[in-house]
Amino acid sequence: MYKNTILLFALILAMASCKNEAKTEIKTEAISFTKEGDLKIIKLASDSTSVDFDIEIAETEYETQTGLMYRPSMETKQGMLFIFPKAGQRSFYMKNTEFPLDIIYIGEDQKIVSFQKNAQPYNESSLPSEGAAKYVLEINGGLSDNLGLQVGDSITFTRQ
């Protein structure tokens, strides 16, 4: 009987120590687009046809590692331009990226060397360039096809 009383007391004590606390929801702030420059893609097929974008620039280690992660979307004429110290093989992935992207690899001469089109959200597969790239432009998925962009098109950009 003494043993049962101790067990009952331990059970009551355990239940009393479990509080019904209201769970607090942690709210995160959405990361908003910050225009840091203008980028123009000049289409190879036509000397006069170009496409303009407002860009954010990623060039620090933190910026290049984070990219467009944790953002719900991006406007059609917005993009993120990654600038690396020198040209080399590049590989991106879509970890923690919430919307599809076209990843455009651009050489030191500012000409497009390859694409990874419609990269899917949260996919951690490697998406490599097909040549040395000093710049990488991320735009909304499907947009490079809609605009008729191709290897050999070139870019120019200015910082604000």
Short mmCIF file of C-alpha atoms in Angstrom, two decimals:
data_model
loop_
_atom_site.label_atom_id
_atom_site.label_comp_id
_atom_site.label_asym_id
_atom_site.label_seq_id
_atom_site.Cartn_x
_atom_site.Cartn_y
_atom_site.Cartn_z
CA MET A 1 0.00 0.00 0.00
CA TYR A 2 2.84 2.35 0.92
CA LYS A 3 4.40 1.69 -2.52
CA ASN A 4 1.11 2.53 -4.29
CA THR A 5 0.78 5.79 -2.32
CA ILE A 6 4.28 6.85 -3.37
CA LEU A 7 3.53 6.04 -7.02
CA LEU A 8 0.24 7.96 -6.88
CA PHE A 9 1.96 10.95 -5.25
CA ALA A 10 4.72 10.90 -7.91
CA LEU A 11 2.08 10.80 -10.68
CA ILE A 12 0.15 13.75 -9.17
CA LEU A 13 3.38 15.71 -8.75
CA ALA A 14 4.38 15.02 -12.38
CA MET A 15 0.97 16.11 -13.64
CA ALA A 16 1.01 19.27 -11.52
CA SER A 17 4.40 20.28 -12.88
CA CYS A 18 3.14 20.12 -16.49
CA LYS A 19 1.70 23.55 -17.17
CA ASN A 20 -0.67 24.35 -19.95
CA GLU A 21 1.32 27.23 -21.33
CA ALA A 22 -0.01 29.00 -24.37
CA LYS A 23 2.31 28.38 -27.27
CA THR A 24 3.72 31.58 -28.65
CA GLU A 25 4.12 31.84 -32.38
CA ILE A 26 7.44 33.12 -33.56
CA LYS A 27 6.90 35.55 -36.38
CA THR A 28 9.64 36.14 -38.87
CA GLU A 29 9.84 39.25 -40.97
CA ALA A 30 9.77 38.78 -44.69
CA ILE A 31 12.97 39.84 -46.39
CA SER A 32 12.10 42.55 -48.84
CA PHE A 33 13.82 43.46 -52.10
CA THR A 34 16.37 46.26 -51.86
CA LYS A 35 17.27 47.81 -55.19
CA GLU A 36 21.05 48.21 -55.38
CA GLY A 37 21.45 48.67 -59.11
CA ASP A 38 20.17 48.30 -62.65
CA LEU A 39 20.97 45.46 -65.03
CA LYS A 40 20.37 45.28 -68.76
CA ILE A 41 20.49 42.10 -70.84
CA ILE A 42 21.35 42.82 -74.47
CA LYS A 43 20.00 40.09 -76.70
CA LEU A 44 22.43 38.56 -79.21
CA ALA A 45 19.77 38.15 -81.88
CA SER A 46 19.18 41.90 -82.02
CA ASP A 47 21.57 44.73 -81.19
CA SER A 48 18.73 46.98 -80.12
CA THR A 49 16.63 44.60 -78.01
CA SER A 50 17.33 44.65 -74.31
CA VAL A 51 15.64 43.69 -71.07
CA ASP A 52 15.98 45.78 -67.90
CA PHE A 53 16.00 44.55 -64.29
CA ASP A 54 16.25 46.14 -60.88
CA ILE A 55 18.86 44.13 -59.00
CA GLU A 56 20.08 43.34 -55.54
CA ILE A 57 23.78 42.60 -55.46
CA ALA A 58 25.27 39.67 -53.54
CA GLU A 59 29.03 39.73 -53.16
CA THR A 60 29.91 39.12 -49.51
CA GLU A 61 30.20 35.53 -48.31
CA TYR A 62 26.97 35.85 -46.30
CA GLU A 63 25.06 37.39 -49.22
CA THR A 64 26.24 34.76 -51.69
CA GLN A 65 25.44 31.92 -49.28
CA THR A 66 21.95 33.26 -48.50
CA GLY A 67 20.89 34.61 -51.89
CA LEU A 68 17.11 34.59 -52.26
CA MET A 69 16.46 32.12 -49.45
CA TYR A 70 13.50 32.71 -47.14
CA ARG A 71 11.68 35.02 -49.55
CA PRO A 72 8.18 34.20 -50.77
CA SER A 73 8.53 35.77 -54.23
CA MET A 74 10.14 38.39 -56.41
CA GLU A 75 8.67 40.87 -58.90
CA THR A 76 9.01 40.08 -62.62
CA LYS A 77 11.59 42.78 -63.37
CA GLN A 78 13.71 42.07 -60.27
CA GLY A 79 16.73 39.84 -59.89
CA MET A 80 19.74 39.11 -57.74
CA LEU A 81 23.20 39.50 -59.25
CA PHE A 82 25.98 37.50 -57.58
CA ILE A 83 29.45 38.92 -58.18
CA PHE A 84 32.46 36.69 -57.50
CA PRO A 85 36.10 37.84 -57.27
CA LYS A 86 37.10 35.78 -60.31
CA ALA A 87 35.57 33.53 -62.92
CA GLY A 88 35.25 29.82 -62.17
CA GLN A 89 32.89 26.86 -62.24
CA ARG A 90 29.83 27.73 -60.17
CA SER A 91 27.13 25.56 -58.68
CA PHE A 92 23.97 26.76 -56.97
CA TYR A 93 21.12 24.96 -55.22
CA MET A 94 17.63 25.87 -54.03
CA LYS A 95 17.84 25.11 -50.31
CA ASN A 96 15.30 27.26 -48.43
CA THR A 97 14.31 29.05 -51.64
CA GLU A 98 10.53 29.31 -51.80
CA PHE A 99 9.87 29.98 -55.50
CA PRO A 100 11.26 28.71 -58.84
CA LEU A 101 14.25 30.49 -60.34
CA ASP A 102 16.16 30.70 -63.57
CA ILE A 103 19.86 30.74 -62.73
CA ILE A 104 21.90 32.48 -65.40
CA TYR A 105 25.67 31.94 -65.39
CA ILE A 106 27.66 34.81 -66.90
CA GLY A 107 31.34 34.88 -67.84
CA GLU A 108 33.97 37.47 -67.03
CA ASP A 109 33.25 39.06 -70.45
CA GLN A 110 29.64 39.60 -69.22
CA LYS A 111 28.19 37.11 -71.75
CA ILE A 112 25.77 34.37 -70.71
CA VAL A 113 27.57 31.00 -70.66
CA SER A 114 24.70 28.75 -69.47
CA PHE A 115 21.34 28.49 -67.72
CA GLN A 116 19.67 26.36 -65.09
CA LYS A 117 16.01 26.96 -65.89
CA ASN A 118 13.05 26.57 -63.55
CA ALA A 119 15.11 25.44 -60.57
CA GLN A 120 12.56 24.05 -58.13
CA PRO A 121 11.99 25.35 -54.58
CA TYR A 122 13.78 23.54 -51.74
CA ASN A 123 15.69 21.25 -54.12
CA GLU A 124 19.22 20.73 -52.81
CA SER A 125 20.56 19.15 -56.01
CA SER A 126 23.64 20.80 -57.48
CA LEU A 127 22.88 23.11 -60.42
CA PRO A 128 26.27 23.73 -62.08
CA SER A 129 27.37 26.18 -64.73
CA GLU A 130 28.54 24.82 -68.08
CA GLY A 131 31.51 27.18 -68.16
CA ALA A 132 33.48 29.60 -66.04
CA ALA A 133 31.25 32.28 -64.51
CA LYS A 134 32.15 35.46 -62.65
CA TYR A 135 28.51 36.58 -62.35
CA VAL A 136 25.27 34.73 -61.67
CA LEU A 137 21.86 36.30 -62.17
CA GLU A 138 18.79 34.80 -60.52
CA ILE A 139 15.40 35.74 -61.95
CA ASN A 140 11.91 34.25 -61.68
CA GLY A 141 11.60 30.74 -63.08
CA GLY A 142 10.52 30.57 -66.71
CA LEU A 143 11.35 34.21 -67.39
CA SER A 144 14.50 33.52 -69.42
CA ASP A 145 12.43 31.46 -71.91
CA ASN A 146 9.62 34.04 -71.95
CA LEU A 147 12.17 36.73 -72.82
CA GLY A 148 13.98 34.56 -75.37
CA LEU A 149 17.34 34.82 -73.58
CA GLN A 150 20.14 32.64 -74.92
CA VAL A 151 23.79 31.78 -74.45
CA GLY A 152 25.88 34.63 -75.85
CA ASP A 153 23.50 37.42 -74.75
CA SER A 154 25.39 39.97 -72.68
CA ILE A 155 24.75 42.07 -69.60
CA THR A 156 25.68 45.48 -68.34
CA PHE A 157 24.95 46.71 -64.85
CA THR A 158 25.36 49.77 -62.68
CA ARG A 159 25.28 50.13 -58.92
CA GLN A 160 23.20 52.79 -57.24
#
